[in-house]
Coordinates of C-alpha atoms and ligand atoms in Angstrom, one line a residue:
M39 CA -15.7 -34.7 -62.4
P40 CA -15.2 -37.2 -59.6
T41 CA -13.1 -36.0 -56.7
R42 CA -9.7 -37.6 -56.8
R43 CA -8.0 -38.9 -53.7
R44 CA -4.2 -39.0 -53.6
F45 CA -2.8 -42.3 -54.7
V46 CA -2.7 -44.5 -51.6
Q47 CA 0.2 -46.9 -51.4
M48 CA -0.9 -50.6 -51.0
A49 CA 0.5 -52.8 -48.3
P50 CA 4.2 -52.4 -48.1
A51 CA 6.2 -54.6 -50.6
V52 CA 7.3 -57.3 -48.2
L53 CA 8.3 -59.6 -51.0
A54 CA 11.6 -61.2 -50.2
A55 CA 13.9 -61.6 -53.2
S56 CA 13.4 -65.4 -53.2
Q57 CA 9.7 -65.4 -52.7
H58 CA 7.9 -66.6 -55.8
S59 CA 4.5 -67.3 -54.3
R60 CA 2.2 -66.0 -51.6
A61 CA 1.8 -69.6 -50.5
E62 CA 5.2 -69.3 -48.8
T63 CA 3.7 -67.1 -46.1
D64 CA 0.0 -67.7 -46.4
P65 CA -1.3 -71.0 -44.9
V66 CA -4.6 -70.9 -46.9
L67 CA -2.6 -70.8 -50.2
R68 CA 0.0 -73.3 -48.9
K69 CA -2.8 -75.9 -48.1
A70 CA -4.5 -75.2 -51.5
M71 CA -1.2 -75.7 -53.4
E72 CA -0.4 -78.9 -51.5
S73 CA -3.8 -80.3 -52.3
A74 CA -3.6 -79.3 -56.0
R75 CA -0.1 -80.7 -56.5
A76 CA -1.2 -84.0 -55.0
A77 CA -4.0 -84.2 -57.6
I78 CA -1.9 -83.7 -60.7
P79 CA -0.8 -87.3 -61.4
R80 CA -4.4 -88.6 -61.7
A81 CA -5.6 -85.7 -64.0
A82 CA -2.5 -86.1 -66.1
A83 CA -3.1 -89.8 -66.6
D84 CA -6.5 -89.4 -68.2
P85 CA -6.2 -90.1 -72.0
L86 CA -9.3 -88.0 -72.7
R87 CA -7.9 -84.8 -71.3
P88 CA -7.6 -82.1 -74.0
V89 CA -4.0 -81.4 -75.2
Y90 CA -4.2 -77.9 -76.7
H91 CA -7.2 -76.3 -74.8
F92 CA -5.9 -74.5 -71.7
H93 CA -6.7 -76.4 -68.5
P94 CA -5.4 -76.1 -64.9
P95 CA -2.9 -78.6 -63.6
C96 CA -5.8 -80.7 -62.1
N97 CA -9.3 -80.4 -60.5
W98 CA -12.1 -78.1 -61.3
N99 CA -12.1 -74.8 -63.2
N100 CA -14.8 -72.5 -64.3
D101 CA -14.7 -68.8 -65.4
P102 CA -11.6 -67.0 -66.8
N103 CA -10.8 -64.1 -64.5
G104 CA -8.6 -61.0 -64.6
T105 CA -7.4 -61.7 -68.2
I106 CA -4.8 -59.1 -68.9
F107 CA -1.8 -58.6 -71.2
Y108 CA 1.1 -57.3 -69.2
R109 CA 4.8 -56.9 -69.9
G110 CA 4.8 -59.4 -72.8
W111 CA 2.6 -62.0 -71.2
H112 CA -1.0 -63.0 -71.5
H113 CA -2.1 -63.6 -67.9
L114 CA -5.0 -65.8 -67.3
F115 CA -6.6 -66.2 -63.8
Y116 CA -9.5 -68.6 -63.4
Q117 CA -12.0 -69.9 -60.9
F118 CA -10.2 -72.9 -59.4
N119 CA -11.1 -75.5 -56.8
P120 CA -7.8 -76.8 -55.4
Y121 CA -9.6 -79.5 -53.4
G122 CA -11.6 -81.4 -56.0
S123 CA -13.1 -81.8 -59.5
Q124 CA -16.5 -80.4 -58.6
W125 CA -17.3 -76.7 -58.0
G126 CA -16.3 -75.4 -54.5
H127 CA -13.6 -73.6 -52.5
M128 CA -13.2 -70.9 -55.1
H129 CA -9.6 -69.6 -55.5
W130 CA -8.0 -67.8 -58.4
G131 CA -5.7 -70.1 -60.3
H132 CA -3.1 -68.4 -62.5
A133 CA -1.1 -69.1 -65.7
R134 CA 0.7 -67.1 -68.3
S135 CA 1.5 -67.4 -72.0
R136 CA 3.6 -65.5 -74.5
D137 CA 1.7 -66.8 -77.5
L138 CA -1.8 -67.8 -76.3
V139 CA -1.0 -71.4 -77.1
N140 CA 1.8 -72.6 -74.7
W141 CA 1.3 -72.0 -71.0
E142 CA 3.3 -71.8 -67.8
H143 CA 1.2 -72.7 -64.7
L144 CA 1.9 -70.3 -61.8
P145 CA 1.0 -70.6 -58.1
I146 CA -2.6 -70.0 -57.0
A147 CA -2.8 -66.2 -56.9
I148 CA -5.6 -65.5 -54.5
G149 CA -7.4 -67.5 -51.8
P150 CA -10.0 -66.7 -49.3
S151 CA -8.9 -64.7 -46.2
E152 CA -10.7 -66.9 -43.8
D153 CA -9.8 -64.7 -40.9
K154 CA -11.7 -61.8 -42.6
G155 CA -14.8 -63.9 -43.3
E156 CA -14.1 -64.8 -46.9
N157 CA -15.2 -68.2 -48.0
H158 CA -14.8 -67.9 -51.8
I159 CA -13.0 -65.7 -54.3
F160 CA -15.5 -65.3 -57.0
S161 CA -15.0 -63.9 -60.5
G162 CA -13.6 -60.6 -61.4
A163 CA -11.3 -58.5 -63.6
A164 CA -7.9 -56.9 -63.9
I165 CA -7.0 -53.5 -65.3
L166 CA -4.0 -51.2 -65.4
A167 CA -4.3 -48.4 -62.8
H168 CA -3.0 -44.9 -63.2
D169 CA 0.4 -46.0 -62.0
G170 CA 0.7 -48.4 -64.9
R171 CA 0.4 -51.5 -62.7
P172 CA -2.5 -54.0 -62.7
R173 CA -5.2 -54.2 -60.1
I174 CA -7.6 -57.0 -59.6
I175 CA -11.2 -56.5 -58.4
Y176 CA -13.1 -59.7 -57.5
T177 CA -16.3 -60.6 -55.7
S178 CA -15.6 -61.7 -52.1
I179 CA -18.1 -64.2 -50.8
G180 CA -18.7 -64.9 -47.1
N181 CA -21.6 -65.3 -44.8
R182 CA -22.8 -61.8 -45.7
D183 CA -23.8 -59.9 -48.8
P184 CA -21.3 -60.1 -51.6
E185 CA -18.6 -57.5 -51.6
Q186 CA -16.1 -56.2 -54.2
W187 CA -12.4 -56.5 -53.0
L188 CA -9.2 -55.2 -54.6
A189 CA -5.8 -56.7 -54.8
A190 CA -2.5 -55.4 -56.1
P191 CA 0.6 -57.3 -57.3
E192 CA 3.9 -57.0 -55.5
D193 CA 6.0 -58.2 -58.5
D194 CA 6.0 -57.8 -62.2
D195 CA 5.3 -61.5 -62.8
L196 CA 2.1 -61.0 -60.9
L197 CA 2.8 -63.9 -58.7
V198 CA 2.2 -62.3 -55.3
W199 CA -0.9 -60.4 -54.6
S200 CA -1.8 -58.2 -51.6
K201 CA -5.4 -57.5 -50.7
S202 CA -6.0 -53.8 -50.1
P203 CA -6.3 -52.8 -46.4
R204 CA -9.3 -50.7 -47.7
N205 CA -11.4 -53.8 -48.5
P206 CA -14.3 -54.1 -49.1
I207 CA -13.9 -51.3 -51.6
L208 CA -17.6 -51.6 -52.6
T209 CA -20.6 -53.0 -50.9
T210 CA -24.3 -53.2 -51.7
A211 CA -24.7 -50.0 -49.7
A212 CA -23.5 -48.2 -52.8
H213 CA -26.9 -48.7 -54.4
G214 CA -28.9 -46.9 -51.8
S215 CA -32.5 -48.3 -51.7
L216 CA -31.9 -50.4 -54.9
K217 CA -31.7 -54.1 -53.7
I218 CA -29.5 -56.2 -56.0
E219 CA -29.2 -60.0 -55.5
D220 CA -26.3 -62.1 -56.8
W221 CA -24.3 -58.9 -57.1
R222 CA -21.0 -60.0 -58.5
D223 CA -18.4 -60.4 -61.3
P224 CA -16.8 -56.9 -61.7
F225 CA -15.4 -56.1 -65.1
M226 CA -13.5 -52.8 -65.8
F227 CA -12.8 -50.6 -68.7
R228 CA -11.3 -47.1 -69.3
E229 CA -12.9 -44.4 -71.3
G230 CA -12.2 -40.6 -71.4
G231 CA -9.4 -40.9 -68.8
E232 CA -11.8 -42.5 -66.3
T233 CA -12.0 -46.1 -65.0
Y234 CA -15.4 -47.7 -65.0
M235 CA -16.7 -51.0 -63.6
V236 CA -19.8 -53.1 -64.3
C237 CA -21.3 -55.8 -62.1
G238 CA -24.1 -58.3 -62.7
G239 CA -27.1 -59.4 -60.7
N240 CA -30.9 -59.2 -60.5
T241 CA -33.6 -57.4 -58.6
S242 CA -36.0 -60.4 -58.3
R243 CA -34.1 -62.5 -55.9
Q244 CA -33.9 -65.1 -58.7
R245 CA -37.7 -65.6 -58.3
W246 CA -38.8 -64.5 -61.7
G247 CA -37.4 -63.5 -65.1
G248 CA -37.0 -60.1 -66.6
A249 CA -35.1 -58.4 -63.8
G250 CA -31.5 -59.2 -64.7
E251 CA -29.4 -56.0 -64.5
V252 CA -25.9 -54.6 -65.0
Q253 CA -24.8 -51.8 -62.7
L254 CA -22.2 -49.2 -63.7
Y255 CA -19.7 -47.5 -61.4
R256 CA -16.9 -45.0 -61.9
A257 CA -13.6 -44.9 -59.9
A258 CA -13.4 -41.9 -57.6
S259 CA -9.7 -42.4 -56.8
D260 CA -6.7 -43.4 -58.9
D261 CA -5.9 -46.4 -56.8
L262 CA -9.3 -47.8 -57.6
T263 CA -10.3 -48.2 -53.9
T264 CA -13.3 -45.8 -54.1
W265 CA -16.2 -46.0 -56.5
K266 CA -19.4 -44.2 -57.3
H267 CA -22.5 -46.0 -58.5
L268 CA -23.7 -44.3 -61.6
G269 CA -26.8 -46.4 -62.2
R270 CA -28.3 -49.4 -64.0
V271 CA -26.6 -49.4 -67.4
F272 CA -28.6 -52.3 -68.7
Q273 CA -31.8 -54.0 -67.7
Y274 CA -32.6 -57.3 -69.3
R275 CA -36.4 -57.2 -69.8
N276 CA -36.5 -60.8 -70.9
R277 CA -38.8 -63.1 -68.9
E278 CA -36.7 -66.1 -69.9
V279 CA -33.7 -64.8 -68.0
V280 CA -33.6 -64.5 -64.2
N281 CA -30.0 -63.4 -63.6
V282 CA -27.1 -61.8 -65.4
E283 CA -23.6 -63.0 -64.6
C284 CA -20.1 -61.9 -65.8
P285 CA -21.1 -58.8 -67.8
N286 CA -18.3 -57.5 -70.1
L287 CA -18.7 -54.0 -71.5
F288 CA -16.1 -52.8 -74.0
K289 CA -15.4 -50.9 -77.1
L290 CA -14.8 -52.7 -80.4
D291 CA -14.5 -51.3 -83.9
G292 CA -16.1 -48.0 -82.8
K293 CA -19.2 -49.6 -81.1
W294 CA -19.9 -50.8 -77.5
V295 CA -20.3 -54.5 -76.9
L296 CA -22.0 -56.0 -73.9
I297 CA -21.6 -59.7 -73.3
I298 CA -23.6 -61.4 -70.6
S299 CA -23.8 -64.9 -69.1
P300 CA -27.5 -65.2 -68.4
E301 CA -27.4 -68.8 -66.8
R302 CA -27.8 -70.1 -70.3
P303 CA -25.5 -69.7 -73.4
C304 CA -23.8 -66.3 -73.4
E305 CA -25.4 -63.5 -75.4
Y306 CA -24.2 -60.2 -76.7
F307 CA -25.5 -56.8 -77.6
I308 CA -23.8 -54.2 -79.7
G309 CA -24.9 -50.6 -79.5
S310 CA -23.9 -47.3 -77.9
L311 CA -23.0 -46.2 -74.4
D312 CA -24.0 -43.0 -72.8
L313 CA -21.8 -42.6 -69.8
K314 CA -23.5 -39.4 -68.6
R315 CA -26.9 -41.1 -68.4
A316 CA -25.3 -44.5 -67.5
R317 CA -27.2 -46.1 -70.3
F318 CA -26.3 -48.8 -72.8
E319 CA -28.5 -48.8 -75.8
P320 CA -28.5 -52.1 -77.7
E321 CA -29.0 -52.1 -81.4
V322 CA -28.0 -55.7 -82.3
F323 CA -28.5 -58.9 -80.4
G324 CA -26.8 -62.3 -80.9
V325 CA -26.0 -65.6 -79.1
L326 CA -22.3 -65.6 -78.5
D327 CA -21.9 -69.4 -78.5
A328 CA -24.8 -71.8 -78.5
G329 CA -22.8 -74.6 -77.0
A330 CA -21.3 -75.3 -73.6
A331 CA -19.1 -72.2 -73.3
Y332 CA -19.9 -69.7 -70.5
A333 CA -18.7 -66.8 -68.3
S334 CA -16.7 -64.7 -70.7
N335 CA -13.8 -62.3 -70.0
I336 CA -11.9 -59.9 -72.3
S337 CA -8.3 -58.8 -72.8
V338 CA -6.5 -56.5 -75.3
D339 CA -3.0 -57.5 -76.3
D340 CA 0.0 -55.5 -77.7
K341 CA -1.3 -56.0 -81.2
G342 CA -4.5 -54.3 -80.3
R343 CA -6.5 -57.5 -80.6
T344 CA -9.6 -57.9 -78.5
I345 CA -9.4 -61.4 -77.1
L346 CA -12.5 -63.3 -75.8
W347 CA -11.9 -65.9 -73.1
L348 CA -14.6 -68.4 -72.1
W349 CA -15.0 -71.3 -69.7
G350 CA -15.6 -74.6 -71.6
R351 CA -17.7 -77.1 -69.6
T352 CA -16.7 -80.7 -69.9
K353 CA -18.6 -84.0 -69.2
N354 CA -15.8 -86.2 -67.9
P355 CA -16.4 -88.3 -64.8
A356 CA -15.4 -86.8 -61.4
A357 CA -12.9 -89.7 -61.0
S358 CA -10.8 -88.4 -63.8
G359 CA -9.3 -85.7 -61.5
W360 CA -10.1 -82.7 -63.7
N361 CA -13.2 -80.8 -64.9
G362 CA -13.3 -77.9 -67.3
V363 CA -11.1 -76.2 -69.9
M364 CA -10.9 -72.7 -71.5
V365 CA -12.3 -72.4 -74.9
L366 CA -9.6 -71.4 -77.5
P367 CA -8.9 -67.7 -77.1
R368 CA -11.0 -66.0 -79.8
I369 CA -10.2 -62.7 -81.6
L370 CA -13.3 -60.5 -81.8
S371 CA -14.4 -58.0 -84.5
I372 CA -17.6 -56.6 -85.8
G373 CA -18.6 -57.8 -89.3
A374 CA -20.0 -55.6 -92.1
D375 CA -23.5 -56.8 -91.1
G376 CA -23.0 -55.4 -87.6
Y377 CA -22.8 -58.7 -85.8
L378 CA -19.8 -60.2 -83.9
R379 CA -17.1 -62.2 -85.6
Q380 CA -15.1 -64.7 -83.6
Q381 CA -12.0 -66.4 -84.9
P382 CA -9.6 -68.7 -83.0
A383 CA -6.2 -67.0 -82.4
P384 CA -4.1 -67.6 -85.6
E385 CA -1.3 -68.7 -83.3
F386 CA -3.0 -72.2 -83.2
E387 CA -2.1 -72.8 -86.8
R388 CA 1.5 -73.4 -85.7
L389 CA 0.3 -76.7 -84.1
R390 CA -0.6 -78.1 -87.5
G391 CA 1.2 -81.2 -88.8
N392 CA 1.0 -82.5 -92.4
P393 CA -2.4 -82.0 -94.0
V394 CA -4.6 -84.9 -95.2
T395 CA -7.2 -84.3 -97.9
S396 CA -8.6 -87.8 -98.5
T397 CA -11.8 -88.4 -96.5
D398 CA -10.9 -92.1 -95.9
T399 CA -7.9 -91.4 -93.9
I400 CA -8.9 -88.8 -91.3
R401 CA -8.2 -90.3 -88.0
G402 CA -7.2 -88.8 -84.7
D403 CA -8.3 -87.1 -81.5
S404 CA -6.3 -83.9 -81.8
L405 CA -7.2 -82.4 -85.2
E406 CA -8.2 -79.3 -87.1
L407 CA -10.4 -79.7 -90.1
E408 CA -11.5 -77.3 -92.8
I409 CA -14.6 -78.5 -94.6
E410 CA -16.8 -76.9 -97.3
L411 CA -20.2 -78.3 -97.8
T412 CA -23.6 -77.7 -99.3
P413 CA -26.7 -79.0 -97.5
G414 CA -28.6 -78.9 -100.8
Q415 CA -32.3 -78.2 -101.3
A416 CA -33.5 -80.8 -98.8
G417 CA -30.7 -82.5 -97.1
A418 CA -27.9 -82.3 -94.6
A419 CA -24.1 -82.6 -94.6
G420 CA -21.5 -82.6 -91.9
L421 CA -19.0 -84.6 -89.9
E422 CA -19.2 -87.5 -87.5
L423 CA -16.5 -87.1 -84.9
R424 CA -14.7 -89.8 -83.1
R425 CA -16.5 -92.7 -84.7
S426 CA -15.3 -96.2 -83.8
G427 CA -15.9 -99.0 -86.3
A428 CA -19.6 -99.6 -86.8
A429 CA -20.5 -98.0 -83.5
E430 CA -22.4 -94.7 -83.2
P431 CA -20.3 -91.6 -83.6
V432 CA -19.6 -89.8 -80.4
S433 CA -20.6 -86.4 -81.7
V434 CA -22.1 -85.1 -85.0
I435 CA -21.8 -81.7 -86.6
T436 CA -24.7 -81.3 -89.2
F437 CA -25.6 -78.5 -91.5
S438 CA -29.2 -78.9 -92.7
S439 CA -31.0 -77.2 -95.6
D440 CA -33.2 -75.3 -93.2
G441 CA -30.1 -73.2 -92.3
Y442 CA -29.5 -74.8 -88.9
L443 CA -26.1 -76.0 -87.6
T444 CA -26.3 -78.8 -85.0
A445 CA -23.1 -79.6 -83.1
G446 CA -23.5 -82.3 -80.5
S447 CA -26.3 -81.2 -78.2
A448 CA -26.3 -77.5 -79.4
R449 CA -28.2 -76.0 -82.3
T450 CA -27.9 -72.6 -83.9
L451 CA -29.3 -70.8 -87.0
I452 CA -26.7 -69.8 -89.6
G453 CA -28.9 -69.2 -92.6
K454 CA -29.5 -70.8 -96.0
S455 CA -26.6 -70.9 -98.4
D456 CA -25.2 -73.1 -101.2
R457 CA -21.8 -73.2 -99.6
H458 CA -20.8 -73.2 -96.0
K459 CA -17.2 -73.3 -94.6
L460 CA -16.5 -74.9 -91.3
R461 CA -13.4 -75.0 -89.3
V462 CA -13.5 -77.7 -86.7
F463 CA -11.1 -78.3 -83.8
V464 CA -11.2 -81.8 -82.2
D465 CA -9.3 -82.0 -78.9
K466 CA -9.8 -85.4 -77.2
S467 CA -13.2 -84.9 -75.4
V468 CA -14.0 -81.3 -76.6
F469 CA -14.5 -79.7 -79.9
E470 CA -15.2 -76.3 -81.5
V471 CA -16.8 -75.3 -84.8
Y472 CA -16.2 -71.9 -86.5
V473 CA -18.6 -71.2 -89.3
N474 CA -18.2 -69.0 -92.3
D475 CA -15.1 -67.1 -91.1
G476 CA -16.3 -66.5 -87.6
Y477 CA -20.0 -65.7 -88.3
A478 CA -20.8 -68.3 -85.6
A479 CA -18.6 -70.2 -83.1
L480 CA -19.6 -73.1 -81.0
Y481 CA -17.7 -75.1 -78.3
N482 CA -19.0 -78.4 -77.0
S483 CA -17.8 -81.5 -75.2
M484 CA -18.2 -85.2 -76.0
N485 CA -18.0 -88.6 -74.3
A486 CA -15.4 -90.2 -76.4
G487 CA -13.7 -93.6 -75.8
S488 CA -10.0 -93.5 -76.3
G489 CA -10.3 -95.9 -79.3
D490 CA -12.8 -93.8 -81.2
L491 CA -10.5 -92.1 -83.7
S492 CA -12.4 -91.9 -87.0
V493 CA -13.7 -88.7 -88.4
V494 CA -16.3 -89.3 -91.2
P495 CA -17.7 -86.6 -93.4
F496 CA -21.2 -87.3 -94.7
A497 CA -23.9 -85.9 -97.0
G498 CA -27.5 -87.1 -97.5
G499 CA -30.7 -85.9 -99.1
T500 CA -31.4 -83.9 -102.3
G501 CA -28.4 -81.9 -103.4
A502 CA -26.3 -82.3 -100.2
R503 CA -22.6 -82.6 -100.8
I504 CA -19.2 -82.3 -99.2
L505 CA -17.2 -80.0 -101.4
S506 CA -13.8 -80.2 -99.8
V507 CA -12.1 -81.5 -96.7
K508 CA -8.7 -80.8 -95.3
A509 CA -7.4 -82.1 -92.0
W510 CA -4.3 -81.5 -89.9
P511 CA -3.1 -83.4 -86.9
L512 CA -2.5 -80.9 -84.1
Q513 CA 0.4 -81.2 -81.8
P514 CA -0.1 -80.9 -78.0
V515 CA 0.9 -77.6 -76.5
T516 CA 3.2 -77.2 -73.5
F517 CA 1.9 -76.7 -69.9
N518 CA 5.0 -76.0 -67.9
L519 CA 4.5 -77.0 -64.2
D520 CA 8.0 -75.9 -62.9
R521 CA 6.6 -72.9 -61.1
F522 CA 3.4 -74.5 -59.9
R523 CA 4.9 -75.0 -56.4
I524 CA 5.0 -73.4 -53.0
Ligands
FRU879 C1 -20.3 -67.9 -63.4 C2 -20.2 -67.8 -61.9 C3 -20.0 -66.3 -61.5 C4 -19.3 -66.5 -60.1 C5 -18.5 -67.7 -60.3 C6 -18.3 -68.5 -59.1 O1 -20.0 -69.2 -63.8 O2 -21.4 -68.3 -61.3 O3 -21.2 -65.5 -61.5 O4 -18.6 -65.3 -59.8 O5 -19.1 -68.5 -61.3 O6 -17.5 -69.6 -59.3

């Protein structure tokens, strides 16, 4: 048993009744908020900006961070650059939703403590501590080795966060003689009354493949400020992979799942976890999403659903004032075949307008489609997205008789079958495809023009056919900006 220290109170709750954001007292956050607010009009004016995929008020986002369901709200934090639409100046943006669909943007939650040598707030996780209140642990980046830092909320809306006076709570010294590079992206879980954390990295200084690793730690105090390194829980002996980012290790349907971001599309392993030996034993391997989704995070809501969050890369020009979305939140389960299933949260069905079933009349840039097809013995069938008159379609989803699905630039093996069912989401310049009830899921982006509005099902070659099509226009969701202020 780890020794337990008494619960140590965080920085005193200095929150004035009227204070709704740390930016009121913190000049780093104030400057960041002022910059972000000024960038909103340009981003909002872009007709190609998605309307039902989560996105920040403006500028660049990457990874979902600290995803947690707390007091009736899904909280989403994310890697955010308040100063531009390219990666840089990492802060934690913040938003919350009651239904996973409509969002309230909240003030930037965490920024670098420049006086303490922090340059970036990298990715991390949230968990409920023993006192029933959330804690965040993130990777603090400065002109030194990465460190893990802890922050606690001062209010139940999780608007104002205080960094622990005990930071750093974990440094590379925890590993003794083991030298880990790119050590970052803490993710936490609870098991058997204990709190555990995993972090990614590699032991080859990114020089060669086969040395990506995930380290395991156990909390040694209830306030999560002291940790013990238990060992290397996963070693990716794959020469094609040089580093492991954003590991998520969690229980699902009685198994343990490890999702990793290996600087190429995310992958998952399903297996067993031996916490005494600090060993994860994979039994099943799969690609999580073969498209442009990356850097996963997980939350569990009040319905007991395990929700997968992913960053969706976009291709829009820097001048558009925004860059990046979150993939639709996906509900995870394990199928009877032992592989993951991913389904978009059913809450999105509420956005549907009147359905259209005639293939001639499908037009739009905010749509959901259900299509059944057969690629035949030697053919292909699918959908052209955002076609404009005689011009080339912007993106094509194709099922071919060799069992492969191609969606824009991405390709993945589904398997041969007479009948495939696709659920496709088109949202301005991004799209997603869910195949055969979540057997595969794929997010991608496209370079559409605002006049490219036709969606054209097609089938060609021996035996290929479209069997049915149904399309719904999807309404835009709400992004409330009232509280995105200093
Ligand atoms: C993944 C990642 C993480 C890191 C963050 C920095 O996209 O590289 O490993 O914490 O982004 O923004």
